[in-house]
Amino acid sequence: MPLIVGGGPAGAAAAIRLAQAGMNPVIVERAAAPADVLCGGFLSWNSIRLLHICHVDPQGLGGHAIRRARIFAGNRIVELALPATAMGLSRKRLDDALLHRAEQAGAHIRRGVAVRAIDGGVVRYADGTSQAPGHLVLATGKQDVRGAARPAVSDDPAVGLRWRFPASERLARMLDDAIELHLFRQGYAGLLMQEDGAANLCLAVRQSAFARVGRRPDAMLARIVADIPGLSERLAGSSIGNAQAIANIPYGWRARGDADHLYRVGDQVGVIPSLVGEGVGIALATGMAAADAIIAGVAPQPYQTACSRQIARPIGLAGLLW
């Protein structure tokens, strides 16, 4: 019985594939109920294609069509047409739909189950119990698990911040069918519309810059808005509430030789800088690839070596942009 730790897009994609093969996978997800998470609110055309393979229709979930990208750098603005239609969709709605599809396919979902550590091939739960599954898939996204943590790749890693808030009619008109990237020293802000008239604002900023404002998300946003007229204009009059945050994002990291006991997927096999919008696509693709490896009897290390090689180029190019 395959055990999948983490119920995000990578874990759900693996579960769907495994369940379709009759392998009765189990997902353990620490969140007791569907919840929004920080990353992945933009779906590229590649991600949409992979979702359809999983029999999940993001348009049917209310995804907001994105056809253009605007890039703001100082007083310069560049607008580009995207090669194909992308979408803005909250992770709460996406993850819930993927897990529901996994259940329909035959996977078992255990919510509210926290994994404390992974010791070799043994999963140790927060309630003191443990389990040694026949196949173990690590799909915890940007959250590390003790015993299988990713090493730091930078002395000044990224901090991620996100606000999701009701968009005013004015902001909705300004964004329309575009995703915007507002560049600033040591980071960028991404802004787009999602389902139900919500706006999604994400920041990726160097840890050193975040430390200079006392590690306060509100202070970080205030400083950026003061320096970026275009973003200030868009957020004027908005009540955006509190931020979600995650620290020490190892952009550019790829897994190498530690796969004796588990199949890493998504951000646990490679972390692509978020500004290129391919995090969900890599999560879905690697989740499916891990499932295919398990079905075919391929051991974790050959799977991981091949997977790491395949994602090296996009992660490398995205790293140059970051």
GROMACS .gro file of C-alpha atoms in nm:
model
  322
    1MET     CA    1   0.000   0.000   0.000
    2PRO     CA    2   0.157   0.334  -0.104
    3LEU     CA    3   0.152   0.607   0.162
    4ILE     CA    4   0.156   0.970   0.047
    5VAL     CA    5   0.253   1.236   0.300
    6GLY     CA    6   0.085   1.559   0.192
    7GLY     CA    7  -0.241   1.631   0.012
    8GLY     CA    8  -0.143   1.914  -0.222
    9PRO     CA    9  -0.135   1.889  -0.604
   10ALA     CA   10   0.170   1.659  -0.613
   11GLY     CA   11   0.034   1.416  -0.355
   12ALA     CA   12  -0.314   1.416  -0.506
   13ALA     CA   13  -0.182   1.358  -0.860
   14ALA     CA   14   0.022   1.062  -0.736
   15ALA     CA   15  -0.281   0.923  -0.552
   16ILE     CA   16  -0.508   0.954  -0.856
   17ARG     CA   17  -0.261   0.767  -1.075
   18LEU     CA   18  -0.198   0.496  -0.814
   19ALA     CA   19  -0.568   0.451  -0.740
   20GLN     CA   20  -0.645   0.414  -1.109
   21ALA     CA   21  -0.390   0.129  -1.112
   22GLY     CA   22  -0.572  -0.040  -0.823
   23MET     CA   23  -0.295   0.016  -0.565
   24ASN     CA   24  -0.518   0.163  -0.288
   25PRO     CA   25  -0.301   0.463  -0.190
   26VAL     CA   26  -0.348   0.649   0.137
   27ILE     CA   27  -0.289   1.025   0.172
   28VAL     CA   28  -0.215   1.168   0.516
   29GLU     CA   29  -0.277   1.543   0.526
   30ARG     CA   30  -0.209   1.751   0.834
   31ALA     CA   31  -0.487   2.006   0.760
   32ALA     CA   32  -0.815   1.887   0.912
   33ALA     CA   33  -1.021   2.073   0.649
   34PRO     CA   34  -0.958   2.232   0.308
   35ALA     CA   35  -0.745   2.541   0.354
   36ASP     CA   36  -0.579   2.798   0.134
   37VAL     CA   37  -0.202   2.781   0.114
   38LEU     CA   38   0.051   3.038   0.016
   39CYS     CA   39   0.186   2.926  -0.323
   40GLY     CA   40   0.031   2.809  -0.646
   41GLY     CA   41  -0.258   3.049  -0.707
   42PHE     CA   42  -0.164   3.083  -1.075
   43LEU     CA   43  -0.213   2.793  -1.317
   44SER     CA   44  -0.011   2.796  -1.637
   45TRP     CA   45  -0.145   2.642  -1.957
   46ASN     CA   46   0.083   2.346  -1.887
   47SER     CA   47  -0.068   2.304  -1.539
   48ILE     CA   48  -0.418   2.320  -1.689
   49ARG     CA   49  -0.326   2.044  -1.935
   50LEU     CA   50  -0.200   1.823  -1.652
   51LEU     CA   51  -0.511   1.891  -1.446
   52HIS     CA   52  -0.726   1.769  -1.731
   53ILE     CA   53  -0.524   1.446  -1.733
   54CYS     CA   54  -0.624   1.416  -1.365
   55HIS     CA   55  -0.988   1.475  -1.473
   56VAL     CA   56  -1.006   1.810  -1.292
   57ASP     CA   57  -1.138   2.111  -1.486
   58PRO     CA   58  -1.008   2.440  -1.341
   59GLN     CA   59  -1.252   2.642  -1.552
   60GLY     CA   60  -1.538   2.445  -1.403
   61LEU     CA   61  -1.402   2.535  -1.059
   62GLY     CA   62  -1.441   2.903  -1.142
   63GLY     CA   63  -1.082   2.975  -1.249
   64HIS     CA   64  -1.029   3.331  -1.372
   65ALA     CA   65  -0.889   3.338  -1.728
   66ILE     CA   66  -0.543   3.497  -1.761
   67ARG     CA   67  -0.428   3.586  -2.113
   68ARG     CA   68  -0.168   3.859  -2.060
   69ALA     CA   69   0.131   3.934  -1.839
   70ARG     CA   70   0.240   4.282  -1.735
   71ILE     CA   71   0.586   4.341  -1.593
   72PHE     CA   72   0.659   4.661  -1.399
   73ALA     CA   73   1.019   4.767  -1.337
   74GLY     CA   74   1.061   5.121  -1.210
   75ASN     CA   75   0.883   5.346  -1.460
   76ARG     CA   76   0.888   5.082  -1.732
   77ILE     CA   77   0.593   4.858  -1.817
   78VAL     CA   78   0.596   4.569  -2.061
   79GLU     CA   79   0.281   4.379  -2.158
   80LEU     CA   80   0.297   4.039  -2.324
   81ALA     CA   81   0.033   3.804  -2.458
   82LEU     CA   82   0.065   3.460  -2.301
   83PRO     CA   83   0.113   3.164  -2.540
   84ALA     CA   84  -0.214   3.013  -2.416
   85THR     CA   85  -0.480   3.086  -2.159
   86ALA     CA   86  -0.374   3.046  -1.796
   87MET     CA   87  -0.595   3.078  -1.487
   88GLY     CA   88  -0.608   3.225  -1.141
   89LEU     CA   89  -0.750   2.975  -0.892
   90SER     CA   90  -0.711   2.950  -0.515
   91ARG     CA   91  -0.524   2.651  -0.377
   92LYS     CA   92  -0.811   2.585  -0.139
   93ARG     CA   93  -1.048   2.517  -0.425
   94LEU     CA   94  -0.788   2.339  -0.637
   95ASP     CA   95  -0.658   2.110  -0.362
   96ASP     CA   96  -1.010   2.020  -0.250
   97ALA     CA   97  -1.106   1.926  -0.606
   98LEU     CA   98  -0.793   1.715  -0.656
   99LEU     CA   99  -0.842   1.528  -0.328
  100HIS     CA  100  -1.207   1.468  -0.412
  101ARG     CA  101  -1.099   1.326  -0.747
  102ALA     CA  102  -0.843   1.104  -0.571
  103GLU     CA  103  -1.116   0.971  -0.342
  104GLN     CA  104  -1.340   0.904  -0.641
  105ALA     CA  105  -1.057   0.706  -0.799
  106GLY     CA  106  -1.021   0.490  -0.488
  107ALA     CA  107  -0.764   0.666  -0.268
  108HIS     CA  108  -0.818   0.695   0.107
  109ILE     CA  109  -0.770   1.043   0.258
  110ARG     CA  110  -0.679   1.081   0.626
  111ARG     CA  111  -0.714   1.446   0.729
  112GLY     CA  112  -0.578   1.605   1.044
  113VAL     CA  113  -0.286   1.360   1.059
  114ALA     CA  114   0.053   1.519   1.128
  115VAL     CA  115   0.382   1.346   1.050
  116ARG     CA  116   0.650   1.422   1.308
  117ALA     CA  117   0.948   1.260   1.134
  118ILE     CA  118   1.063   1.015   0.871
  119ASP     CA  119   1.326   0.769   0.992
  120GLY     CA  120   1.451   0.570   0.697
  121GLY     CA  121   1.137   0.409   0.560
  122VAL     CA  122   0.941   0.456   0.884
  123VAL     CA  123   0.686   0.736   0.918
  124ARG     CA  124   0.648   0.860   1.275
  125TYR     CA  125   0.322   1.041   1.352
  126ALA     CA  126   0.262   1.319   1.603
  127ASP     CA  127   0.038   1.090   1.810
  128GLY     CA  128   0.333   0.857   1.877
  129THR     CA  129   0.238   0.583   1.632
  130SER     CA  130   0.454   0.479   1.338
  131GLN     CA  131   0.416   0.305   1.004
  132ALA     CA  132   0.651   0.142   0.751
  133PRO     CA  133   0.465   0.154   0.418
  134GLY     CA  134   0.560  -0.049   0.116
  135HIS     CA  135   0.601   0.272  -0.086
  136LEU     CA  136   0.644   0.622   0.059
  137VAL     CA  137   0.578   0.943  -0.136
  138LEU     CA  138   0.690   1.272   0.020
  139ALA     CA  139   0.459   1.551  -0.099
  140THR     CA  140   0.471   1.812   0.177
  141GLY     CA  141   0.536   2.107  -0.055
  142LYS     CA  142   0.750   2.380   0.095
  143GLN     CA  143   0.714   2.235   0.445
  144ASP     CA  144   0.998   2.004   0.548
  145VAL     CA  145   0.969   1.690   0.759
  146ARG     CA  146   1.234   1.603   1.016
  147GLY     CA  147   1.458   1.329   0.885
  148ALA     CA  148   1.397   1.427   0.521
  149ALA     CA  149   1.459   1.802   0.527
  150ARG     CA  150   1.604   1.985   0.229
  151PRO     CA  151   1.937   2.162   0.285
  152ALA     CA  152   1.975   2.538   0.257
  153VAL     CA  153   2.100   2.652  -0.083
  154SER     CA  154   2.155   3.020  -0.008
  155ASP     CA  155   2.277   3.245   0.273
  156ASP     CA  156   1.989   3.477   0.187
  157PRO     CA  157   1.688   3.255   0.097
  158ALA     CA  158   1.345   3.376  -0.006
  159VAL     CA  159   1.052   3.458   0.219
  160GLY     CA  160   0.704   3.416   0.074
  161LEU     CA  161   0.410   3.638   0.174
  162ARG     CA  162   0.054   3.624   0.046
  163TRP     CA  163  -0.269   3.817   0.084
  164ARG     CA  164  -0.604   3.713  -0.067
  165PHE     CA  165  -0.879   3.973  -0.046
  166PRO     CA  166  -1.201   4.088  -0.217
  167ALA     CA  167  -1.113   4.299  -0.519
  168SER     CA  168  -1.286   4.630  -0.571
  169GLU     CA  169  -1.454   4.687  -0.906
  170ARG     CA  170  -1.172   4.928  -0.989
  171LEU     CA  171  -0.900   4.675  -0.916
  172ALA     CA  172  -1.084   4.402  -1.106
  173ARG     CA  173  -1.104   4.631  -1.411
  174MET     CA  174  -0.735   4.720  -1.388
  175LEU     CA  175  -0.624   4.358  -1.368
  176ASP     CA  176  -0.888   4.217  -1.606
  177ASP     CA  177  -0.731   3.910  -1.771
  178ALA     CA  178  -0.370   3.990  -1.678
  179ILE     CA  179  -0.120   3.871  -1.422
  180GLU     CA  180   0.113   4.146  -1.304
  181LEU     CA  181   0.470   4.119  -1.178
  182HIS     CA  182   0.598   4.427  -0.993
  183LEU     CA  183   0.976   4.406  -0.961
  184PHE     CA  184   1.172   4.567  -0.678
  185ARG     CA  185   1.517   4.534  -0.532
  186GLN     CA  186   1.555   4.187  -0.374
  187GLY     CA  187   1.216   4.057  -0.478
  188TYR     CA  188   0.891   4.091  -0.668
  189ALA     CA  189   0.515   4.110  -0.615
  190GLY     CA  190   0.266   3.910  -0.820
  191LEU     CA  191  -0.097   4.022  -0.850
  192LEU     CA  192  -0.390   3.856  -1.027
  193MET     CA  193  -0.759   3.783  -1.001
  194GLN     CA  194  -0.893   3.445  -0.885
  195GLU     CA  195  -1.240   3.295  -0.853
  196ASP     CA  196  -1.532   3.471  -0.683
  197GLY     CA  197  -1.388   3.818  -0.739
  198ALA     CA  198  -1.087   3.769  -0.511
  199ALA     CA  199  -0.748   3.924  -0.574
  200ASN     CA  200  -0.430   3.732  -0.492
  201LEU     CA  201  -0.114   3.923  -0.400
  202CYS     CA  202   0.209   3.728  -0.346
  203LEU     CA  203   0.552   3.858  -0.252
  204ALA     CA  204   0.884   3.678  -0.278
  205VAL     CA  205   1.156   3.873  -0.104
  206ARG     CA  206   1.507   3.805   0.023
  207GLN     CA  207   1.524   3.722   0.391
  208SER     CA  208   1.770   4.009   0.452
  209ALA     CA  209   1.519   4.262   0.316
  210PHE     CA  210   1.243   4.113   0.531
  211ALA     CA  211   1.468   4.135   0.838
  212ARG     CA  212   1.526   4.507   0.777
  213VAL     CA  213   1.154   4.575   0.834
  214GLY     CA  214   1.145   4.370   1.153
  215ARG     CA  215   1.010   4.057   0.979
  216ARG     CA  216   0.665   4.217   0.968
  217PRO     CA  217   0.456   4.141   0.656
  218ASP     CA  218   0.257   4.465   0.688
  219ALA     CA  219   0.577   4.670   0.708
  220MET     CA  220   0.724   4.486   0.410
  221LEU     CA  221   0.417   4.555   0.199
  222ALA     CA  222   0.403   4.920   0.307
  223ARG     CA  223   0.765   4.969   0.207
  224ILE     CA  224   0.712   4.810  -0.134
  225VAL     CA  225   0.392   5.000  -0.205
  226ALA     CA  226   0.569   5.325  -0.118
  227ASP     CA  227   0.839   5.246  -0.377
  228ILE     CA  228   0.617   5.109  -0.658
  229PRO     CA  229   0.361   5.358  -0.795
  230GLY     CA  230   0.182   5.098  -1.008
  231LEU     CA  231   0.122   4.865  -0.714
  232SER     CA  232   0.025   5.156  -0.491
  233GLU     CA  233  -0.237   5.262  -0.745
  234ARG     CA  234  -0.383   4.913  -0.761
  235LEU     CA  235  -0.405   4.857  -0.388
  236ALA     CA  236  -0.539   5.203  -0.302
  237GLY     CA  237  -0.847   5.169  -0.085
  238SER     CA  238  -0.818   4.792  -0.048
  239SER     CA  239  -0.848   4.619   0.287
  240ILE     CA  240  -0.620   4.321   0.240
  241GLY     CA  241  -0.607   4.182   0.594
  242ASN     CA  242  -0.336   3.958   0.736
  243ALA     CA  243  -0.068   3.778   0.539
  244GLN     CA  244   0.030   3.417   0.518
  245ALA     CA  245   0.406   3.368   0.535
  246ILE     CA  246   0.669   3.103   0.483
  247ALA     CA  247   1.043   3.145   0.536
  248ASN     CA  248   1.358   2.983   0.399
  249ILE     CA  249   1.225   2.885   0.056
  250PRO     CA  250   1.516   2.704  -0.114
  251TYR     CA  251   1.467   2.834  -0.469
  252GLY     CA  252   1.680   2.639  -0.713
  253TRP     CA  253   1.721   2.328  -0.495
  254ARG     CA  254   1.691   1.985  -0.656
  255ALA     CA  255   1.700   1.647  -0.481
  256ARG     CA  256   2.003   1.434  -0.558
  257GLY     CA  257   2.110   1.118  -0.375
  258ASP     CA  258   1.891   1.066  -0.067
  259ALA     CA  259   1.611   0.858  -0.216
  260ASP     CA  260   1.673   0.516  -0.064
  261HIS     CA  261   1.333   0.498   0.106
  262LEU     CA  262   1.101   0.755  -0.050
  263TYR     CA  263   0.979   0.916  -0.370
  264ARG     CA  264   1.004   1.295  -0.351
  265VAL     CA  265   0.751   1.495  -0.552
  266GLY     CA  266   0.666   1.862  -0.606
  267ASP     CA  267   0.873   2.108  -0.404
  268GLN     CA  268   1.029   1.813  -0.226
  269VAL     CA  269   1.211   1.710  -0.545
  270GLY     CA  270   1.281   2.058  -0.682
  271VAL     CA  271   1.187   2.417  -0.598
  272ILE     CA  272   1.132   2.644  -0.896
  273PRO     CA  273   1.121   3.022  -0.833
  274SER     CA  274   0.756   3.118  -0.812
  275LEU     CA  275   0.766   3.409  -1.057
  276VAL     CA  276   0.751   3.175  -1.360
  277GLY     CA  277   0.424   3.019  -1.243
  278GLU     CA  278   0.521   2.655  -1.293
  279GLY     CA  279   0.515   2.528  -0.934
  280VAL     CA  280   0.180   2.353  -0.972
  281GLY     CA  281   0.283   2.212  -1.310
  282ILE     CA  282   0.598   2.055  -1.165
  283ALA     CA  283   0.397   1.924  -0.869
  284LEU     CA  284   0.145   1.750  -1.094
  285ALA     CA  285   0.407   1.615  -1.335
  286THR     CA  286   0.634   1.474  -1.063
  287GLY     CA  287   0.340   1.329  -0.871
  288MET     CA  288   0.232   1.139  -1.180
  289ALA     CA  289   0.592   1.035  -1.254
  290ALA     CA  290   0.640   0.895  -0.904
  291ALA     CA  291   0.318   0.698  -0.932
  292ASP     CA  292   0.425   0.560  -1.269
  293ALA     CA  293   0.761   0.458  -1.117
  294ILE     CA  294   0.587   0.275  -0.830
  295ILE     CA  295   0.349   0.100  -1.068
  296ALA     CA  296   0.642  -0.005  -1.290
  297GLY     CA  297   0.851  -0.126  -0.995
  298VAL     CA  298   1.117   0.145  -1.036
  299ALA     CA  299   1.308   0.214  -0.712
  300PRO     CA  300   1.313   0.563  -0.558
  301GLN     CA  301   1.669   0.656  -0.654
  302PRO     CA  302   1.644   0.593  -1.032
  303TYR     CA  303   1.311   0.777  -1.032
  304GLN     CA  304   1.459   1.073  -0.847
  305THR     CA  305   1.769   1.089  -1.066
  306ALA     CA  306   1.560   1.098  -1.382
  307CYS     CA  307   1.313   1.347  -1.235
  308SER     CA  308   1.586   1.580  -1.111
  309ARG     CA  309   1.748   1.575  -1.454
  310GLN     CA  310   1.421   1.660  -1.629
  311ILE     CA  311   1.345   1.962  -1.411
  312ALA     CA  312   1.704   2.095  -1.411
  313ARG     CA  313   1.660   2.322  -1.715
  314PRO     CA  314   1.334   2.498  -1.614
  315ILE     CA  315   1.456   2.544  -1.257
  316GLY     CA  316   1.790   2.676  -1.382
  317LEU     CA  317   1.631   2.927  -1.619
  318ALA     CA  318   1.384   3.039  -1.353
  319GLY     CA  319   1.673   3.081  -1.112
  320LEU     CA  320   1.845   3.320  -1.354
  321LEU     CA  321   1.527   3.529  -1.371
  322TRP     CA  322   1.496   3.528  -0.991
   0.00000   0.00000   0.00000
